[in-house]
CSV table of C-alpha atoms in Angstrom, one decimal:
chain,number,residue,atom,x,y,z
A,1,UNK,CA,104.0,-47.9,75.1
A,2,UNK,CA,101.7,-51.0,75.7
A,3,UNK,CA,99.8,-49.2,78.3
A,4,UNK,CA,99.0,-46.0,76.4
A,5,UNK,CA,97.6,-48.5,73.9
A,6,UNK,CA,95.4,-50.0,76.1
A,7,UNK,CA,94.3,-47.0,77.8
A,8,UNK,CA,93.7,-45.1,73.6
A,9,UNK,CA,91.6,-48.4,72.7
A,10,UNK,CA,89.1,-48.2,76.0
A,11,UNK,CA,88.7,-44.6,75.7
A,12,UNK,CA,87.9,-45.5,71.3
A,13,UNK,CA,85.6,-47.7,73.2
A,14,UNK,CA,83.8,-45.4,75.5
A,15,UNK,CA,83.5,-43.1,73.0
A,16,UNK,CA,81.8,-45.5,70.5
A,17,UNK,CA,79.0,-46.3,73.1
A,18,UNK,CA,78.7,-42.4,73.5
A,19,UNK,CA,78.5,-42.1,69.2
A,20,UNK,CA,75.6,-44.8,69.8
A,21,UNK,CA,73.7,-43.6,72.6
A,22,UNK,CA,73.6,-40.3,70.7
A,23,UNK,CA,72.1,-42.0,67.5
A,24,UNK,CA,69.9,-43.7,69.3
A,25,UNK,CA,68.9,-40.6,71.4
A,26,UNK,CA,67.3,-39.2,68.0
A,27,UNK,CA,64.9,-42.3,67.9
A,28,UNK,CA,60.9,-41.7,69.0
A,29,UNK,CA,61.1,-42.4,72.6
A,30,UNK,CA,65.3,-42.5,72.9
A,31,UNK,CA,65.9,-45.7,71.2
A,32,UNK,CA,65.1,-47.7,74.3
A,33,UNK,CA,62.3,-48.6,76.5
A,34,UNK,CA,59.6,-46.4,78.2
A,35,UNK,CA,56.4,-46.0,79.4
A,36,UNK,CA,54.1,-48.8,80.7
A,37,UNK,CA,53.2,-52.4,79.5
A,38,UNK,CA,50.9,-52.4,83.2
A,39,UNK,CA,52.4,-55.9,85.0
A,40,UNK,CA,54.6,-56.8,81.6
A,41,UNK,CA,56.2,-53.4,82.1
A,42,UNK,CA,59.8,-55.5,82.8
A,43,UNK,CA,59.2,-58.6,80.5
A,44,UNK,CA,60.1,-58.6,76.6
A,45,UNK,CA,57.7,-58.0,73.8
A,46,UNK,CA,56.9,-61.1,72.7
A,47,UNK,CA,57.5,-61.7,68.4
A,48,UNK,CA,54.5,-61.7,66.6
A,49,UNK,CA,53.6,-65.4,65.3
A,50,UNK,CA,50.7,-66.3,63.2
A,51,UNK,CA,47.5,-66.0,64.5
A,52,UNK,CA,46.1,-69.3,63.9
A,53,UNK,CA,49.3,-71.7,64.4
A,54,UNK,CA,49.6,-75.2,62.0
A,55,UNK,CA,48.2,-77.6,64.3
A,56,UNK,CA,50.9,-80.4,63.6
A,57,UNK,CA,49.3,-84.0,61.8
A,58,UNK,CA,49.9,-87.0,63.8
A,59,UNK,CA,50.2,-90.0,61.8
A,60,UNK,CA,48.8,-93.1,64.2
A,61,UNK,CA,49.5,-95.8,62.0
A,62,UNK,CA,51.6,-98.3,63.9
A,63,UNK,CA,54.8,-99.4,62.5
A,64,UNK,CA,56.4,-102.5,62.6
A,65,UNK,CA,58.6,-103.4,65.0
A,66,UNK,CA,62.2,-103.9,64.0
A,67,UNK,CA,63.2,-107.4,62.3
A,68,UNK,CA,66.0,-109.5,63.2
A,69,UNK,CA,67.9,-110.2,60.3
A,70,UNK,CA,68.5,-113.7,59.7
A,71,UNK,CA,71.6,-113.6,57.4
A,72,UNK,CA,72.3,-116.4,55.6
A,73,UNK,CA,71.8,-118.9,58.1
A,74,UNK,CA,68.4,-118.0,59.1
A,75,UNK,CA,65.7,-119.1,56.2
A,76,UNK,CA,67.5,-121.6,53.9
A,77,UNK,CA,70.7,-121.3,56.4
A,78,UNK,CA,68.8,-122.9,59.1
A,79,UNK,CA,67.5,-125.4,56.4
A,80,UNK,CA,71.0,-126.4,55.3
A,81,UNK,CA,71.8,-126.8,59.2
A,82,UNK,CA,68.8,-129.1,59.5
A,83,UNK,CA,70.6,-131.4,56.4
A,84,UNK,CA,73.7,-131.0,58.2
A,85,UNK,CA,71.8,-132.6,61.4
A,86,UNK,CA,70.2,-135.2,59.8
A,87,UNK,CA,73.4,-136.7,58.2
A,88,UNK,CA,75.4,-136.4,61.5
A,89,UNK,CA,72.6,-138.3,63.2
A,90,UNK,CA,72.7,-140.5,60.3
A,91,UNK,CA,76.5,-141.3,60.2
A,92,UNK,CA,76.2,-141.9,64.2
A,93,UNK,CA,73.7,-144.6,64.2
A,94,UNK,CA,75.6,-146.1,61.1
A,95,UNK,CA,78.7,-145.0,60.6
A,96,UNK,CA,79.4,-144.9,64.4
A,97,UNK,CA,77.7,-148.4,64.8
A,98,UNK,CA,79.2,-149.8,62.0
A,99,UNK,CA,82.5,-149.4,63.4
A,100,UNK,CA,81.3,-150.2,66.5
A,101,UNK,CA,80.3,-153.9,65.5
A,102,UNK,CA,83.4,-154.1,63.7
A,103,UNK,CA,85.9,-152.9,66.8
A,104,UNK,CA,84.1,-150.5,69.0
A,105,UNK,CA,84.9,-147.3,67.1
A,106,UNK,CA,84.3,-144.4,69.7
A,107,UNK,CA,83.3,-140.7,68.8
A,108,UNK,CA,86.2,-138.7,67.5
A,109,UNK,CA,87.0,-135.1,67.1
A,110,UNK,CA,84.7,-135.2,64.3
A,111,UNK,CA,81.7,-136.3,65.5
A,112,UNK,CA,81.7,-133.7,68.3
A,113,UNK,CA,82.2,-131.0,65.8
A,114,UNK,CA,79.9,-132.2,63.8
A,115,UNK,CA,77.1,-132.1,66.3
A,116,UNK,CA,78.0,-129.0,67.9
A,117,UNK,CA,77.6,-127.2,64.7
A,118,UNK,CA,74.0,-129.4,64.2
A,119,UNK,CA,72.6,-128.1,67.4
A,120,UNK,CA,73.9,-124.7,67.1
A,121,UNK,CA,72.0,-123.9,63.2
A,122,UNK,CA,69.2,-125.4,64.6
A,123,UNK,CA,68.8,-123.1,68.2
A,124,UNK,CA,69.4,-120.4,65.8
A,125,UNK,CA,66.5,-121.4,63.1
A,126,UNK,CA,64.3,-121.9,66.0
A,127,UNK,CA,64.7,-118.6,67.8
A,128,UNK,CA,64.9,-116.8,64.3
A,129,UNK,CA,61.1,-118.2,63.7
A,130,UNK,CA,59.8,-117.0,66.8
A,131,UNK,CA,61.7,-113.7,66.5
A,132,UNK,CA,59.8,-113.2,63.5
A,133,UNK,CA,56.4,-114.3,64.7
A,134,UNK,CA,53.6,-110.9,64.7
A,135,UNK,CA,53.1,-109.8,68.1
A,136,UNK,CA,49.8,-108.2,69.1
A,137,UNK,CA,49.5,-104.6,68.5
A,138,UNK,CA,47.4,-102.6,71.1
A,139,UNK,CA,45.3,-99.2,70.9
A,140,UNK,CA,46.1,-96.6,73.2
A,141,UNK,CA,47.1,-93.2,73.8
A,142,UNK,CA,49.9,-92.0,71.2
A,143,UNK,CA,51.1,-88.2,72.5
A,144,UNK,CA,49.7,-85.9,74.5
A,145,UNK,CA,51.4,-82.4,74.4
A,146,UNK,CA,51.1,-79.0,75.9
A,147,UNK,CA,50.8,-75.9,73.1
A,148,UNK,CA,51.5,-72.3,73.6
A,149,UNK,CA,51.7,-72.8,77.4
A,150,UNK,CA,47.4,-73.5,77.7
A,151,UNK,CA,45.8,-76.9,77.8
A,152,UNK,CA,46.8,-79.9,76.4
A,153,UNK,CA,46.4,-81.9,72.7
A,154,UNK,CA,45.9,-85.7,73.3
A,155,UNK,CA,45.4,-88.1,69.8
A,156,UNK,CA,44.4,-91.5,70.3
A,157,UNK,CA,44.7,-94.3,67.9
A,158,UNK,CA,43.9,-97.9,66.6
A,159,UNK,CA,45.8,-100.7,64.5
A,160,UNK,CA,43.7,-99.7,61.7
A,161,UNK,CA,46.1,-97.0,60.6
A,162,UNK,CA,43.7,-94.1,61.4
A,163,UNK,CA,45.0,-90.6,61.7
A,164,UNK,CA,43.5,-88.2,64.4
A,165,UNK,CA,44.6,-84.7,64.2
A,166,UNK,CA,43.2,-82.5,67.4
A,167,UNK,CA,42.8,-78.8,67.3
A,168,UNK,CA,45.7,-76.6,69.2
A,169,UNK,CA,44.9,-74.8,72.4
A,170,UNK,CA,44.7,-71.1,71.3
A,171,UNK,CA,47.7,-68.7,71.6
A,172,UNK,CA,48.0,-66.3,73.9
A,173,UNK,CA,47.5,-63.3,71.4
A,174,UNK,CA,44.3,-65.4,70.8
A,175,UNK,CA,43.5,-66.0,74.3
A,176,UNK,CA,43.8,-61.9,74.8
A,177,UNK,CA,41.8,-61.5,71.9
A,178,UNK,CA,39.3,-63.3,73.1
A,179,UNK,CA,38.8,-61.8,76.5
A,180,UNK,CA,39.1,-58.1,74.8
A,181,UNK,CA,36.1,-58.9,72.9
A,182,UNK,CA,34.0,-60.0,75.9
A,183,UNK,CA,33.5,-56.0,76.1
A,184,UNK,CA,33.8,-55.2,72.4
A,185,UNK,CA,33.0,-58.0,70.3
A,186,UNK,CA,34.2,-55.7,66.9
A,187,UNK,CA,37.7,-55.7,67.9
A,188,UNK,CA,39.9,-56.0,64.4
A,189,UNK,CA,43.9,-56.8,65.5
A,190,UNK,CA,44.4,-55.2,62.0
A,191,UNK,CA,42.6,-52.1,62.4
A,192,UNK,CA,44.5,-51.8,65.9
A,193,UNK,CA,47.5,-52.1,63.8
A,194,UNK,CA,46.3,-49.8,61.4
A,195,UNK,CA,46.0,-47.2,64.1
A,196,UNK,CA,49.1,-48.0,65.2
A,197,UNK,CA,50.8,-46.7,62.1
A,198,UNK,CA,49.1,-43.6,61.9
A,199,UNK,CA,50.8,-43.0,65.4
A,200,UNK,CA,53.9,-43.9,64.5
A,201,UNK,CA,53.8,-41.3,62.0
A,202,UNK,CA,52.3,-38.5,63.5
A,203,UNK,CA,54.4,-39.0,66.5
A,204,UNK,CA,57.6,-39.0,64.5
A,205,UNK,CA,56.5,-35.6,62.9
A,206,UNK,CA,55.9,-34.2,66.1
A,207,UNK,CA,59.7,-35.0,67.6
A,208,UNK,CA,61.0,-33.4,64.7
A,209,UNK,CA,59.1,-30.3,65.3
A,210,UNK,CA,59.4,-30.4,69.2
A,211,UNK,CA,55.6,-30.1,69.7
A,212,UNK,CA,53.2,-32.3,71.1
A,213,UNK,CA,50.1,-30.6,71.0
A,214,UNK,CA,48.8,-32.2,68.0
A,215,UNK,CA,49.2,-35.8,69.3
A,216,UNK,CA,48.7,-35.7,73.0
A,217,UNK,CA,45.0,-38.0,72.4
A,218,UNK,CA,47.3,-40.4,71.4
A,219,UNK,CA,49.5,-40.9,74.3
A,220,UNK,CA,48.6,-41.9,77.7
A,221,UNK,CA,49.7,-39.2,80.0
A,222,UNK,CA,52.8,-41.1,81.5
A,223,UNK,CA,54.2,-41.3,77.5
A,224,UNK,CA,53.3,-37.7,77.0
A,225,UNK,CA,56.1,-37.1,79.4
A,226,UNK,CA,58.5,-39.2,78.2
A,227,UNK,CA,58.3,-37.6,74.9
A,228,UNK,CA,58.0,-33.9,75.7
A,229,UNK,CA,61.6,-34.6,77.7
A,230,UNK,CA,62.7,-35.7,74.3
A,231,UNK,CA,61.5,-32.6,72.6
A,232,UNK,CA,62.9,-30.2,75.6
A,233,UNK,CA,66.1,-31.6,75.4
A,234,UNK,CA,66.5,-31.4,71.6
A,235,UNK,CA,65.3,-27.7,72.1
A,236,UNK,CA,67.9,-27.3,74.6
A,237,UNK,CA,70.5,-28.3,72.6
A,238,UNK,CA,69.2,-26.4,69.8
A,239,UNK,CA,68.8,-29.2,67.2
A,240,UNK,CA,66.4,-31.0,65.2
A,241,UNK,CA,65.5,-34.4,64.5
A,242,UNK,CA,64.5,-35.0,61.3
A,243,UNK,CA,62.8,-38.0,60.0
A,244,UNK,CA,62.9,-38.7,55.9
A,245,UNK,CA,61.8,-41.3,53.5
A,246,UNK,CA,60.3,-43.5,55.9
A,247,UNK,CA,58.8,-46.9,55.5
A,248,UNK,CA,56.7,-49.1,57.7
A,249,UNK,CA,57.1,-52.4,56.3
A,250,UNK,CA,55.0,-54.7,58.9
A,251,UNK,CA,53.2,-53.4,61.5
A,252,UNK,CA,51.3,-56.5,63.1
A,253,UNK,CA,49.9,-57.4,66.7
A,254,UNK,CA,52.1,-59.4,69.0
A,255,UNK,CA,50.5,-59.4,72.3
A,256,UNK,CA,47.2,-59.2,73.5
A,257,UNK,CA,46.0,-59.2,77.2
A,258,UNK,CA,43.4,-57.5,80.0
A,259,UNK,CA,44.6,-56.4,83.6
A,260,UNK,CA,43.1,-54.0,86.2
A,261,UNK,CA,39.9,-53.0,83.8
A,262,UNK,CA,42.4,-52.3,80.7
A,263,UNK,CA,43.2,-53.5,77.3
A,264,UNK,CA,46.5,-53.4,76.2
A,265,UNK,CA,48.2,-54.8,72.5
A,266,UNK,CA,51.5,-54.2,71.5
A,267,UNK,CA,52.3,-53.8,68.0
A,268,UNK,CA,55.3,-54.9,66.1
A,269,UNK,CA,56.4,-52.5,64.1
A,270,UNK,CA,59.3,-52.8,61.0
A,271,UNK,CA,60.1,-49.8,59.4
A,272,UNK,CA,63.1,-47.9,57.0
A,273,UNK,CA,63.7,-44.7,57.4
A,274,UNK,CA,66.5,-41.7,57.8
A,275,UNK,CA,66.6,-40.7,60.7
A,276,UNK,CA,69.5,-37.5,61.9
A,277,UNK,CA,70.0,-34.5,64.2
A,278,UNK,CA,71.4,-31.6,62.5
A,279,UNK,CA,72.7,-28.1,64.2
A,280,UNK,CA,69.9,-25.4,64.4
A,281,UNK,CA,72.5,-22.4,63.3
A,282,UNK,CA,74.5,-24.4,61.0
A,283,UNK,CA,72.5,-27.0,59.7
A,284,UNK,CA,75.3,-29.7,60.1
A,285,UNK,CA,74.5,-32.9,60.7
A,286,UNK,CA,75.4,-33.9,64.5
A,287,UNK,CA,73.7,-37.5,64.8
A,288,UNK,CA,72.4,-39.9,62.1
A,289,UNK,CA,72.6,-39.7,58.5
A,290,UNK,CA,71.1,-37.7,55.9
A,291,UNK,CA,72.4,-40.6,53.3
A,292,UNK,CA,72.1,-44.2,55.1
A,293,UNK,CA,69.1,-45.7,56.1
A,294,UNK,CA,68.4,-47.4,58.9
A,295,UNK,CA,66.5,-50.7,59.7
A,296,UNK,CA,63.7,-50.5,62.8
A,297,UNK,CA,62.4,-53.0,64.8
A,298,UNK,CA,60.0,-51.7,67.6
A,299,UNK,CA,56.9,-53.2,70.2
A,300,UNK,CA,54.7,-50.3,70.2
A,301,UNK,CA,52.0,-50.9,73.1
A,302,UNK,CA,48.3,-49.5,73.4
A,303,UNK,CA,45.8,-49.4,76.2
A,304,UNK,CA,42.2,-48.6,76.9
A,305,UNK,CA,40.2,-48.9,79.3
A,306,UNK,CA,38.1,-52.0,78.2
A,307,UNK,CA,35.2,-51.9,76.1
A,308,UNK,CA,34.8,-49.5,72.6
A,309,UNK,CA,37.1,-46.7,73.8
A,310,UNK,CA,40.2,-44.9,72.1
A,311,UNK,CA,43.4,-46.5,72.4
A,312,UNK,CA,46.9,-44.8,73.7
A,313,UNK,CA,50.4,-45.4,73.0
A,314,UNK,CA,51.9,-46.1,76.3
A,315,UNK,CA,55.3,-47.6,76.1
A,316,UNK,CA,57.6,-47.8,73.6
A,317,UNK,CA,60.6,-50.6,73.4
A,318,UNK,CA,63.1,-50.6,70.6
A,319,UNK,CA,65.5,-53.4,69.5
């Protein structure tokens, strides 16, 4: 009985991943990764941060240095303990002579007490003033720190409470932005993420009617494969995808970089949509939902060869 259990909840499992492979099948590009990001083919997309990151304020004021409490024997304490001092000293040369004279009185218990406790407030008034004395404050270098993996932010300072703030070493979707515009100084990253959501659209259109020929310009030809598998097999199968109600939300550049003569960005893209395979003869739905939405996250990437030329979608990675 236990073991039937076991084996009904791995196959429940198994056929769970298939249910989600199947969803995710009806996705532009499959739902997973394809195509080509050139030599960050096999690395992650990278999240898209702001463009011009907070350059963090360094405040070079010096602080002082932690005090050692006196308590209550270290200002008027240490003066009582000096009191204390004086009258033992006192009662020794008098008191102690005195008896002396009259029959050699030694020290007793007392005494010693007494000027233990003397020389013991007054070591600790002593070394409680010096504790507290100012020491010498110096200039010098207060942090040095490496941003976004390039160069290095170094603040210097003075006792006069100045506060430096050095500009950040650029990004690396600024450092790629930079070297793109070396061959076309009019590069916008928003109208490159415009573009990019004009694909996204007409590319989704296209799935759903299993034709490519009105967006092959925008795919490289390696993507143009990819895809047209997607369409043959949906044709195969004799089903549709069909792609309702949708919603890009952000679409914003993330990366930015040059290799072997080409430009590439990739685009992160957030968007709502339905998204399900129904049945050519019978209509029914056999992936997705006609009802539920679903949440998108995807890294869209472009290239070019560099300079003013048209970009290409050439891989697509979903999360």
């Amino acid at each position: 009985m236990r073991k039937s259990a076991i084996v009904c909840a791995v196959l429940g499992l198994f056929a769970g991943s298939l249910l989600l492979a199947s969803v995710a099948e009806a996705r532009v590009g499959g739902g997973g990764s394809s195509g080509s990001r050139g030599s960050r083919s096999f690395s992650a997309p990278r999240p898209s941060t702001p463009a011009s990151p907070t350059t963090p304020q360094r405040n070079l004021t010096p602080q002082p240095g932690p005090q050692r409490p006196g308590g209550f024997f270290g200002g008027l304490g240490g003066m009582i303990g000096g009191f204390l001092l004086g009258g033992l000293i006192g009662s020794l040369l008098f008191g102690g002579l005195g008896h002396g004279l009259g029959g050699f009185g030694g020290i007793g218990l007392l005494e010693i007490l007494l000027i233990g406790g003397g020389l013991f407030f007054l070591f600790r008034f002593l070394r409680n003033r010096q504790a507290q004395s100012p020491q010498p404050a110096y200039a010098g270098p207060v942090s040095q720190t490496s941003a976004y993996g390039g160069g290095s932010e170094r603040s210097w300072g003075t006792t006069s409470g100045t506060t430096i703030e050095m500009p950040a070493a650029p990004s690396d979707v600024e450092r790629g932005i930079g070297h793109i515009r070396t061959m076309d100084p009019g590069f916008d990253p928003s109208a490159i993420a415009n573009h990019a959501r004009r694909v996204y659209f007409v590319v989704q259109q296209a799935i759903g009617m299993r034709e490519l020929a009105g967006v092959r310009e925008y795919l490289t030809p390696e993507m143009a494969t990819v895809l047209q598998a997607q369409c043959d097999r949906l044709r195969g199968a004799r089903q549709t995808n069909r792609v309702e109600q949708l919603d890009i939300r952000r679409a914003e550049l993330s990366e930015a970089w040059q290799e072997g003569g080409q430009d590439y960005v990739t685009i992160f893209i957030a968007a709502s949509m339905l998204d399900y395979t129904v049945d050519d003869a019978t209509g029914a739905v056999v992936e997705g939902s006609r009802t539920a939405p679903q949440e998108i996250e995807d890294f869209w990437t472009f290239t070019r060869p560099v300079g003013h030329n048209s970009w290409k979608l050439s891989a697509i990675q979903t999360t």
